PDB file of N, CA and C in Angstrom:
ATOM      1  N   MET A   1     118.491 -48.658  58.710  1.00 67.00           N
ATOM      2  CA  MET A   1     117.860 -47.334  57.718  1.00 67.00           C
ATOM      3  C   MET A   1     116.641 -46.875  57.582  1.00 67.00           C
ATOM      4  N   PRO A   2     116.188 -46.061  58.230  1.00 72.00           N
ATOM      5  CA  PRO A   2     115.089 -45.581  58.565  1.00 72.00           C
ATOM      6  C   PRO A   2     114.541 -45.593  57.266  1.00 72.00           C
ATOM      7  N   ALA A   3     113.052 -46.000  57.262  1.00 81.00           N
ATOM      8  CA  ALA A   3     112.046 -46.252  56.141  1.00 81.00           C
ATOM      9  C   ALA A   3     110.895 -46.690  56.279  1.00 81.00           C
ATOM     10  N   TRP A   4     109.769 -46.668  55.593  1.00 84.00           N
ATOM     11  CA  TRP A   4     108.364 -46.718  55.682  1.00 84.00           C
ATOM     12  C   TRP A   4     108.781 -48.237  54.796  1.00 84.00           C
ATOM     13  N   VAL A   5     108.011 -49.203  55.082  1.00 89.00           N
ATOM     14  CA  VAL A   5     107.689 -50.145  54.671  1.00 89.00           C
ATOM     15  C   VAL A   5     107.472 -50.182  52.840  1.00 89.00           C
ATOM     16  N   LYS A   6     106.264 -49.247  52.873  1.00 92.00           N
ATOM     17  CA  LYS A   6     105.681 -49.373  51.895  1.00 92.00           C
ATOM     18  C   LYS A   6     106.819 -48.286  50.455  1.00 92.00           C
ATOM     19  N   ASP A   7     107.703 -47.415  51.566  1.00 90.00           N
ATOM     20  CA  ASP A   7     108.717 -46.651  50.444  1.00 90.00           C
ATOM     21  C   ASP A   7     109.792 -47.888  50.087  1.00 90.00           C
ATOM     22  N   LEU A   8     109.704 -48.572  50.957  1.00 90.00           N
ATOM     23  CA  LEU A   8     111.337 -49.853  50.387  1.00 90.00           C
ATOM     24  C   LEU A   8     110.824 -50.906  49.512  1.00 90.00           C
ATOM     25  N   GLU A   9     109.301 -50.836  49.519  1.00 94.00           N
ATOM     26  CA  GLU A   9     108.920 -51.869  48.690  1.00 94.00           C
ATOM     27  C   GLU A   9     108.548 -51.169  47.408  1.00 94.00           C
ATOM     28  N   GLU A  10     108.324 -49.939  47.137  1.00 95.00           N
ATOM     29  CA  GLU A  10     107.836 -49.288  45.954  1.00 95.00           C
ATOM     30  C   GLU A  10     109.619 -49.252  45.399  1.00 95.00           C
ATOM     31  N   ALA A  11     110.678 -48.876  46.070  1.00 92.00           N
ATOM     32  CA  ALA A  11     111.778 -48.429  45.783  1.00 92.00           C
ATOM     33  C   ALA A  11     112.259 -50.233  44.923  1.00 92.00           C
ATOM     34  N   MET A  12     111.956 -51.057  45.631  1.00 94.00           N
ATOM     35  CA  MET A  12     112.572 -52.577  45.094  1.00 94.00           C
ATOM     36  C   MET A  12     112.008 -52.669  43.322  1.00 94.00           C
ATOM     37  N   GLU A  13     110.614 -51.887  43.750  1.00 97.00           N
ATOM     38  CA  GLU A  13     109.329 -52.208  42.534  1.00 97.00           C
ATOM     39  C   GLU A  13     110.207 -51.808  41.245  1.00 97.00           C
ATOM     40  N   GLU A  14     110.894 -50.526  41.446  1.00 96.00           N
ATOM     41  CA  GLU A  14     111.256 -49.699  40.879  1.00 96.00           C
ATOM     42  C   GLU A  14     113.005 -49.787  39.814  1.00 96.00           C
ATOM     43  N   GLY A  15     113.310 -51.138  40.642  1.00 94.00           N
ATOM     44  CA  GLY A  15     114.791 -51.604  40.118  1.00 94.00           C
ATOM     45  C   GLY A  15     115.859 -51.147  41.204  1.00 94.00           C
ATOM     46  N   ILE A  16     115.295 -50.382  42.117  1.00 91.00           N
ATOM     47  CA  ILE A  16     116.549 -50.044  43.413  1.00 91.00           C
ATOM     48  C   ILE A  16     117.550 -51.272  44.031  1.00 91.00           C
ATOM     49  N   VAL A  17     118.238 -51.068  44.331  1.00 88.00           N
ATOM     50  CA  VAL A  17     119.034 -52.555  44.987  1.00 88.00           C
ATOM     51  C   VAL A  17     119.502 -51.352  46.253  1.00 88.00           C
ATOM     52  N   ILE A  18     119.279 -52.000  47.176  1.00 88.00           N
ATOM     53  CA  ILE A  18     119.173 -52.110  48.774  1.00 88.00           C
ATOM     54  C   ILE A  18     120.008 -52.691  49.216  1.00 88.00           C
ATOM     55  N   ASN A  19     121.238 -51.775  49.906  1.00 87.00           N
ATOM     56  CA  ASN A  19     122.240 -52.209  50.345  1.00 87.00           C
ATOM     57  C   ASN A  19     122.332 -52.229  51.847  1.00 87.00           C
ATOM     58  N   PRO A  20     121.840 -53.255  52.850  1.00 87.00           N
ATOM     59  CA  PRO A  20     122.037 -52.322  54.215  1.00 87.00           C
ATOM     60  C   PRO A  20     122.968 -52.149  54.921  1.00 87.00           C
ATOM     61  N   LEU A  21     123.251 -51.563  56.155  1.00 90.00           N
ATOM     62  CA  LEU A  21     124.959 -51.628  56.755  1.00 90.00           C
ATOM     63  C   LEU A  21     125.820 -51.227  56.066  1.00 90.00           C
ATOM     64  N   TRP A  22     125.910 -50.689  55.072  1.00 91.00           N
ATOM     65  CA  TRP A  22     127.263 -50.375  54.383  1.00 91.00           C
ATOM     66  C   TRP A  22     126.990 -48.519  54.591  1.00 91.00           C
ATOM     67  N   ALA A  23     128.189 -47.860  55.270  1.00 90.00           N
ATOM     68  CA  ALA A  23     128.117 -46.742  55.013  1.00 90.00           C
ATOM     69  C   ALA A  23     129.172 -45.699  54.500  1.00 90.00           C
ATOM     70  N   PRO A  24     129.180 -44.961  54.007  1.00 92.00           N
ATOM     71  CA  PRO A  24     130.183 -44.138  53.211  1.00 92.00           C
ATOM     72  C   PRO A  24     130.893 -43.763  53.541  1.00 92.00           C
ATOM     73  N   LYS A  25     132.024 -43.733  53.027  1.00 94.00           N
ATOM     74  CA  LYS A  25     133.503 -43.947  53.541  1.00 94.00           C
ATOM     75  C   LYS A  25     134.130 -42.720  52.662  1.00 94.00           C
ATOM     76  N   ARG A  26     134.326 -42.395  51.336  1.00 95.00           N
ATOM     77  CA  ARG A  26     134.662 -41.671  50.412  1.00 95.00           C
ATOM     78  C   ARG A  26     133.750 -41.183  49.122  1.00 95.00           C
ATOM     79  N   ILE A  27     133.547 -39.853  48.446  1.00 96.00           N
ATOM     80  CA  ILE A  27     133.374 -39.874  47.551  1.00 96.00           C
ATOM     81  C   ILE A  27     134.681 -39.993  46.265  1.00 96.00           C
ATOM     82  N   ILE A  28     134.606 -40.741  44.991  1.00 97.00           N
ATOM     83  CA  ILE A  28     135.725 -41.257  44.470  1.00 97.00           C
ATOM     84  C   ILE A  28     135.582 -40.172  43.163  1.00 97.00           C
ATOM     85  N   HIS A  29     136.747 -39.425  42.809  1.00 96.00           N
ATOM     86  CA  HIS A  29     136.390 -38.462  41.797  1.00 96.00           C
ATOM     87  C   HIS A  29     137.432 -38.344  41.073  1.00 96.00           C
ATOM     88  N   LEU A  30     137.521 -38.411  39.716  1.00 96.00           N
ATOM     89  CA  LEU A  30     138.241 -37.842  38.892  1.00 96.00           C
ATOM     90  C   LEU A  30     138.370 -36.873  38.071  1.00 96.00           C
ATOM     91  N   ASP A  31     139.588 -35.717  37.518  1.00 96.00           N
ATOM     92  CA  ASP A  31     139.485 -35.234  36.779  1.00 96.00           C
ATOM     93  C   ASP A  31     138.496 -33.703  37.604  1.00 96.00           C
ATOM     94  N   GLY A  32     138.051 -33.735  38.301  1.00 92.00           N
ATOM     95  CA  GLY A  32     137.172 -32.800  39.070  1.00 92.00           C
ATOM     96  C   GLY A  32     135.240 -33.427  38.793  1.00 92.00           C
ATOM     97  N   LYS A  33     135.239 -35.184  38.316  1.00 95.00           N
ATOM     98  CA  LYS A  33     133.783 -35.407  38.225  1.00 95.00           C
ATOM     99  C   LYS A  33     133.585 -36.533  39.063  1.00 95.00           C
ATOM    100  N   VAL A  34     132.848 -36.977  39.839  1.00 96.00           N
ATOM    101  CA  VAL A  34     131.982 -37.945  40.116  1.00 96.00           C
ATOM    102  C   VAL A  34     132.548 -38.964  39.559  1.00 96.00           C
ATOM    103  N   THR A  35     133.161 -40.423  40.150  1.00 97.00           N
ATOM    104  CA  THR A  35     133.154 -41.953  39.086  1.00 97.00           C
ATOM    105  C   THR A  35     132.884 -42.689  40.209  1.00 97.00           C
ATOM    106  N   GLY A  36     132.547 -42.533  41.640  1.00 96.00           N
ATOM    107  CA  GLY A  36     131.750 -43.562  42.362  1.00 96.00           C
ATOM    108  C   GLY A  36     131.770 -42.961  44.051  1.00 96.00           C
ATOM    109  N   ILE A  37     131.813 -44.096  44.369  1.00 96.00           N
ATOM    110  CA  ILE A  37     131.756 -44.093  45.921  1.00 96.00           C
ATOM    111  C   ILE A  37     132.172 -44.986  46.711  1.00 96.00           C
ATOM    112  N   GLU A  38     132.778 -45.331  47.939  1.00 97.00           N
ATOM    113  CA  GLU A  38     133.241 -46.512  48.430  1.00 97.00           C
ATOM    114  C   GLU A  38     132.390 -46.265  49.557  1.00 97.00           C
ATOM    115  N   PHE A  39     132.149 -47.619  50.096  1.00 96.00           N
ATOM    116  CA  PHE A  39     131.059 -47.943  51.568  1.00 96.00           C
ATOM    117  C   PHE A  39     132.460 -48.620  51.726  1.00 96.00           C
ATOM    118  N   MET A  40     132.094 -48.554  53.404  1.00 96.00           N
ATOM    119  CA  MET A  40     132.837 -49.783  54.590  1.00 96.00           C
ATOM    120  C   MET A  40     131.725 -50.439  55.125  1.00 96.00           C
ATOM    121  N   ARG A  41     131.752 -51.424  55.595  1.00 95.00           N
ATOM    122  CA  ARG A  41     130.743 -52.152  56.716  1.00 95.00           C
ATOM    123  C   ARG A  41     130.218 -52.160  58.045  1.00 95.00           C
ATOM    124  N   SER A  42     129.211 -51.958  58.147  1.00 93.00           N
ATOM    125  CA  SER A  42     128.925 -51.367  59.351  1.00 93.00           C
ATOM    126  C   SER A  42     128.351 -52.477  60.303  1.00 93.00           C
ATOM    127  N   LYS A  43     127.927 -52.717  61.294  1.00 89.00           N
ATOM    128  CA  LYS A  43     126.888 -53.537  62.030  1.00 89.00           C
ATOM    129  C   LYS A  43     126.283 -52.610  63.109  1.00 89.00           C
ATOM    130  N   THR A  44     125.582 -52.944  63.845  1.00 87.00           N
ATOM    131  CA  THR A  44     124.308 -52.271  65.305  1.00 87.00           C
ATOM    132  C   THR A  44     125.285 -53.262  66.261  1.00 87.00           C
ATOM    133  N   VAL A  45     125.281 -52.280  67.183  1.00 89.00           N
ATOM    134  CA  VAL A  45     125.805 -52.746  68.657  1.00 89.00           C
ATOM    135  C   VAL A  45     125.189 -52.318  69.552  1.00 89.00           C
ATOM    136  N   PHE A  46     125.202 -52.737  70.434  1.00 90.00           N
ATOM    137  CA  PHE A  46     123.701 -52.462  71.807  1.00 90.00           C
ATOM    138  C   PHE A  46     125.173 -51.854  73.030  1.00 90.00           C
ATOM    139  N   ASP A  47     125.065 -51.055  73.611  1.00 88.00           N
ATOM    140  CA  ASP A  47     125.346 -50.083  74.666  1.00 88.00           C
ATOM    141  C   ASP A  47     124.828 -51.390  75.943  1.00 88.00           C
ATOM    142  N   ALA A  48     124.960 -51.097  76.918  1.00 90.00           N
ATOM    143  CA  ALA A  48     124.899 -51.504  78.070  1.00 90.00           C
ATOM    144  C   ALA A  48     123.599 -51.339  78.680  1.00 90.00           C
ATOM    145  N   GLU A  49     122.968 -50.181  78.385  1.00 91.00           N
ATOM    146  CA  GLU A  49     121.261 -49.570  78.785  1.00 91.00           C
ATOM    147  C   GLU A  49     120.816 -50.165  77.696  1.00 91.00           C
ATOM    148  N   GLY A  50     120.889 -50.856  76.393  1.00 89.00           N
ATOM    149  CA  GLY A  50     120.048 -51.462  75.155  1.00 89.00           C
ATOM    150  C   GLY A  50     120.361 -50.383  74.074  1.00 89.00           C
ATOM    151  N   ARG A  51     121.120 -49.053  73.961  1.00 88.00           N
ATOM    152  CA  ARG A  51     120.626 -48.385  72.522  1.00 88.00           C
ATOM    153  C   ARG A  51     121.508 -48.916  71.882  1.00 88.00           C
ATOM    154  N   SER A  52     121.029 -48.592  70.479  1.00 85.00           N
ATOM    155  CA  SER A  52     121.783 -49.299  69.542  1.00 85.00           C
ATOM    156  C   SER A  52     122.576 -48.105  68.867  1.00 85.00           C
ATOM    157  N   HIS A  53     123.761 -48.652  68.132  1.00 85.00           N
ATOM    158  CA  HIS A  53     125.042 -47.800  67.953  1.00 85.00           C
ATOM    159  C   HIS A  53     125.310 -48.428  66.399  1.00 85.00           C
ATOM    160  N   LEU A  54     126.118 -47.656  65.847  1.00 83.00           N
ATOM    161  CA  LEU A  54     126.556 -48.355  64.305  1.00 83.00           C
ATOM    162  C   LEU A  54     128.109 -48.220  65.083  1.00 83.00           C
ATOM    163  N   SER A  55     128.327 -49.400  64.133  1.00 90.00           N
ATOM    164  CA  SER A  55     129.908 -49.615  63.960  1.00 90.00           C
ATOM    165  C   SER A  55     130.707 -49.895  62.654  1.00 90.00           C
ATOM    166  N   VAL A  56     131.380 -48.956  62.391  1.00 92.00           N
ATOM    167  CA  VAL A  56     132.127 -49.331  60.948  1.00 92.00           C
ATOM    168  C   VAL A  56     133.431 -50.346  61.149  1.00 92.00           C
ATOM    169  N   ASP A  57     133.558 -51.283  59.901  1.00 92.00           N
ATOM    170  CA  ASP A  57     134.797 -52.013  59.646  1.00 92.00           C
ATOM    171  C   ASP A  57     135.626 -51.162  58.706  1.00 92.00           C
ATOM    172  N   GLU A  58     136.572 -50.283  58.666  1.00 90.00           N
ATOM    173  CA  GLU A  58     136.984 -49.557  57.593  1.00 90.00           C
ATOM    174  C   GLU A  58     138.153 -50.546  56.707  1.00 90.00           C
ATOM    175  N   GLN A  59     138.224 -51.955  57.034  1.00 93.00           N
ATOM    176  CA  GLN A  59     139.245 -52.754  56.048  1.00 93.00           C
ATOM    177  C   GLN A  59     137.901 -53.583  55.294  1.00 93.00           C
ATOM    178  N   THR A  60     137.080 -53.379  55.889  1.00 95.00           N
ATOM    179  CA  THR A  60     135.968 -53.985  54.966  1.00 95.00           C
ATOM    180  C   THR A  60     134.789 -52.972  53.887  1.00 95.00           C
ATOM    181  N   THR A  61     135.015 -53.200  52.738  1.00 97.00           N
ATOM    182  CA  THR A  61     134.934 -51.512  51.614  1.00 97.00           C
ATOM    183  C   THR A  61     134.286 -52.518  50.530  1.00 97.00           C
ATOM    184  N   GLN A  62     133.582 -51.888  49.699  1.00 96.00           N
ATOM    185  CA  GLN A  62     133.370 -52.055  48.654  1.00 96.00           C
ATOM    186  C   GLN A  62     132.719 -50.666  47.458  1.00 96.00           C
ATOM    187  N   VAL A  63     133.322 -50.839  46.266  1.00 97.00           N
ATOM    188  CA  VAL A  63     133.230 -49.405  45.604  1.00 97.00           C
ATOM    189  C   VAL A  63     131.655 -49.636  44.761  1.00 97.00           C
ATOM    190  N   VAL A  64     130.821 -48.296  44.407  1.00 95.00           N
ATOM    191  CA  VAL A  64     130.029 -48.738  43.304  1.00 95.00           C
ATOM    192  C   VAL A  64     130.587 -47.441  42.578  1.00 95.00           C
ATOM    193  N   GLU A  65     130.464 -47.706  41.288  1.00 96.00           N
ATOM    194  CA  GLU A  65     130.416 -46.790  40.394  1.00 96.00           C
ATOM    195  C   GLU A  65     129.390 -46.171  39.887  1.00 96.00           C
ATOM    196  N   ALA A  66     129.495 -44.384  39.829  1.00 95.00           N
ATOM    197  CA  ALA A  66     128.327 -43.211  39.895  1.00 95.00           C
ATOM    198  C   ALA A  66     128.789 -42.345  39.321  1.00 95.00           C
ATOM    199  N   ASP A  67     128.264 -42.001  38.259  1.00 94.00           N
ATOM    200  CA  ASP A  67     128.189 -40.810  38.006  1.00 94.00           C
ATOM    201  C   ASP A  67     127.430 -39.306  38.980  1.00 94.00           C
ATOM    202  N   ALA A  68     127.105 -39.612  39.312  1.00 93.00           N
ATOM    203  CA  ALA A  68     126.060 -38.658  40.089  1.00 93.00           C
ATOM    204  C   ALA A  68     125.642 -39.220  41.583  1.00 93.00           C
ATOM    205  N   ILE A  69     125.627 -38.361  42.521  1.00 91.00           N
ATOM    206  CA  ILE A  69     125.054 -38.846  43.717  1.00 91.00           C
ATOM    207  C   ILE A  69     124.642 -38.139  44.679  1.00 91.00           C
ATOM    208  N   ILE A  70     123.383 -38.928  45.056  1.00 84.00           N
ATOM    209  CA  ILE A  70     122.114 -37.419  45.910  1.00 84.00           C
ATOM    210  C   ILE A  70     122.547 -38.063  47.079  1.00 84.00           C
ATOM    211  N   ILE A  71     123.213 -36.936  48.420  1.00 78.00           N
ATOM    212  CA  ILE A  71     123.226 -37.283  49.655  1.00 78.00           C
ATOM    213  C   ILE A  71     122.172 -37.011  50.066  1.00 78.00           C
ATOM    214  N   SER A  72     121.266 -37.727  50.784  1.00 72.00           N
ATOM    215  CA  SER A  72     119.637 -37.372  51.384  1.00 72.00           C
ATOM    216  C   SER A  72     119.246 -37.794  52.862  1.00 72.00           C
ATOM    217  N   VAL A  73     119.986 -38.386  53.314  1.00 65.00           N
ATOM    218  CA  VAL A  73     119.773 -39.411  54.673  1.00 65.00           C
ATOM    219  C   VAL A  73     119.603 -37.686  55.656  1.00 65.00           C
ATOM    220  N   GLY A  74     118.278 -37.850  56.544  1.00 63.00           N
ATOM    221  CA  GLY A  74     117.557 -36.600  57.561  1.00 63.00           C
ATOM    222  C   GLY A  74     117.599 -35.253  56.714  1.00 63.00           C
ATOM    223  N   GLN A  75     118.077 -35.134  55.151  1.00 58.00           N
ATOM    224  CA  GLN A  75     117.402 -34.008  54.545  1.00 58.00           C
ATOM    225  C   GLN A  75     115.864 -33.630  55.040  1.00 58.00           C
ATOM    226  N   ALA A  76     115.884 -32.309  54.401  1.00 65.00           N
ATOM    227  CA  ALA A  76     114.043 -32.161  54.048  1.00 65.00           C
ATOM    228  C   ALA A  76     113.837 -31.220  53.234  1.00 65.00           C
ATOM    229  N   PRO A  77     113.249 -30.836  52.593  1.00 68.00           N
ATOM    230  CA  PRO A  77     112.920 -29.290  51.682  1.00 68.00           C
ATOM    231  C   PRO A  77     112.680 -28.688  52.984  1.00 68.00           C
ATOM    232  N   ASP A  78     112.538 -27.211  52.333  1.00 72.00           N
ATOM    233  CA  ASP A  78     112.786 -26.421  53.337  1.00 72.00           C
ATOM    234  C   ASP A  78     111.076 -25.767  52.573  1.00 72.00           C
ATOM    235  N   ILE A  79     109.971 -26.063  52.994  1.00 72.00           N
ATOM    236  CA  ILE A  79     108.851 -25.293  52.823  1.00 72.00           C
ATOM    237  C   ILE A  79     107.887 -24.375  53.394  1.00 72.00           C
ATOM    238  N   SER A  80     109.108 -23.737  54.191  1.00 75.00           N
ATOM    239  CA  SER A  80     108.532 -22.432  55.132  1.00 75.00           C
ATOM    240  C   SER A  80     107.830 -21.329  54.458  1.00 75.00           C
ATOM    241  N   PHE A  81     108.118 -21.292  53.190  1.00 78.00           N
ATOM    242  CA  PHE A  81     107.504 -20.225  52.482  1.00 78.00           C
ATOM    243  C   PHE A  81     105.981 -20.332  51.717  1.00 78.00           C
ATOM    244  N   LEU A  82     105.706 -21.436  51.777  1.00 75.00           N
ATOM    245  CA  LEU A  82     104.383 -22.145  51.991  1.00 75.00           C
ATOM    246  C   LEU A  82     103.347 -21.731  52.958  1.00 75.00           C
ATOM    247  N   SER A  83     102.129 -20.868  52.880  1.00 77.00           N
ATOM    248  CA  SER A  83     101.107 -20.599  53.599  1.00 77.00           C
ATOM    249  C   SER A  83     100.415 -22.142  54.094  1.00 77.00           C
ATOM    250  N   LYS A  84     100.304 -22.369  55.316  1.00 73.00           N
ATOM    251  CA  LYS A  84      99.338 -23.020  55.953  1.00 73.00           C
ATOM    252  C   LYS A  84      98.310 -23.837  54.899  1.00 73.00           C
ATOM    253  N   ASP A  85      97.594 -22.983  54.810  1.00 74.00           N
ATOM    254  CA  ASP A  85      96.454 -22.922  53.755  1.00 74.00           C
ATOM    255  C   ASP A  85      96.781 -22.964  52.467  1.00 74.00           C
ATOM    256  N   SER A  86      97.596 -23.394  52.220  1.00 73.00           N
ATOM    257  CA  SER A  86      98.196 -23.699  50.696  1.00 73.00           C
ATOM    258  C   SER A  86      97.369 -25.319  50.199  1.00 73.00           C
ATOM    259  N   GLN A  87      96.695 -24.670  48.847  1.00 70.00           N
ATOM    260  CA  GLN A  87      96.035 -26.009  48.495  1.00 70.00           C
ATOM    261  C   GLN A  87      96.954 -27.020  47.568  1.00 70.00           C
ATOM    262  N   LEU A  88      98.141 -26.806  48.364  1.00 70.00           N
ATOM    263  CA  LEU A  88      99.532 -28.309  47.813  1.00 70.00           C
ATOM    264  C   LEU A  88      99.090 -29.489  48.662  1.00 70.00           C
ATOM    265  N   GLU A  89      98.827 -30.550  48.048  1.00 70.00           N
ATOM    266  CA  GLU A  89      99.255 -31.825  48.953  1.00 70.00           C
ATOM    267  C   GLU A  89     100.687 -32.207  49.455  1.00 70.00           C
ATOM    268  N   ARG A  90     100.271 -32.500  50.730  1.00 67.00           N
ATOM    269  CA  ARG A  90     101.877 -32.765  51.539  1.00 67.00           C
ATOM    270  C   ARG A  90     101.440 -34.202  52.382  1.00 67.00           C
ATOM    271  N   ALA A  91     102.038 -34.553  52.485  1.00 69.00           N
ATOM    272  CA  ALA A  91     102.447 -35.877  53.125  1.00 69.00           C
ATOM    273  C   ALA A  91     102.327 -35.676  54.750  1.00 69.00           C
ATOM    274  N   LEU A  92     102.629 -36.891  55.388  1.00 62.00           N
ATOM    275  CA  LEU A  92     101.720 -36.747  56.823  1.00 62.00           C
ATOM    276  C   LEU A  92     103.184 -35.607  57.669  1.00 62.00           C
ATOM    277  N   TRP A  93     104.320 -36.434  56.952  1.00 59.00           N
ATOM    278  CA  TRP A  93     105.315 -35.316  57.993  1.00 59.00           C
ATOM    279  C   TRP A  93     105.829 -33.829  57.337  1.00 59.00           C
ATOM    280  N   GLY A  94     104.914 -33.440  56.093  1.00 61.00           N
ATOM    281  CA  GLY A  94     105.114 -32.488  55.668  1.00 61.00           C
ATOM    282  C   GLY A  94     105.647 -31.918  54.517  1.00 61.00           C
ATOM    283  N   VAL A  95     106.270 -32.946  53.904  1.00 64.00           N
ATOM    284  CA  VAL A  95     106.688 -32.733  52.156  1.00 64.00           C
ATOM    285  C   VAL A  95     105.800 -32.724  51.242  1.00 64.00           C
ATOM    286  N   LEU A  96     105.937 -32.353  50.469  1.00 66.00           N
ATOM    287  CA  LEU A  96     105.154 -32.138  49.311  1.00 66.00           C
ATOM    288  C   LEU A  96     104.633 -33.426  48.728  1.00 66.00           C
ATOM    289  N   LEU A  97     103.375 -33.734  47.899  1.00 62.00           N
ATOM    290  CA  LEU A  97     103.459 -34.692  47.462  1.00 62.00           C
ATOM    291  C   LEU A  97     103.545 -34.596  45.980  1.00 62.00           C
TER     292      LEU A  97
END
């Protein structure tokens, strides 16, 4: 999971549970409402050149009950409408603080 140590520490201080090496398999719903998400076990494997890739075991799964799911991996806000000289504070990677 790509994340800065500071961000992980702050999340855990807030009570966030981190379960590494679980990949989303499907969102579970009933009558048009989210009820949970099913994950499958994953592991990091290395190819002949030493590059890492994720491999999943679709038979080893776990379900987490939920009434809302936020998909955020690889996403960032589009703040292109703001001028560069805006007085809003930004993080190193450009997002607003």
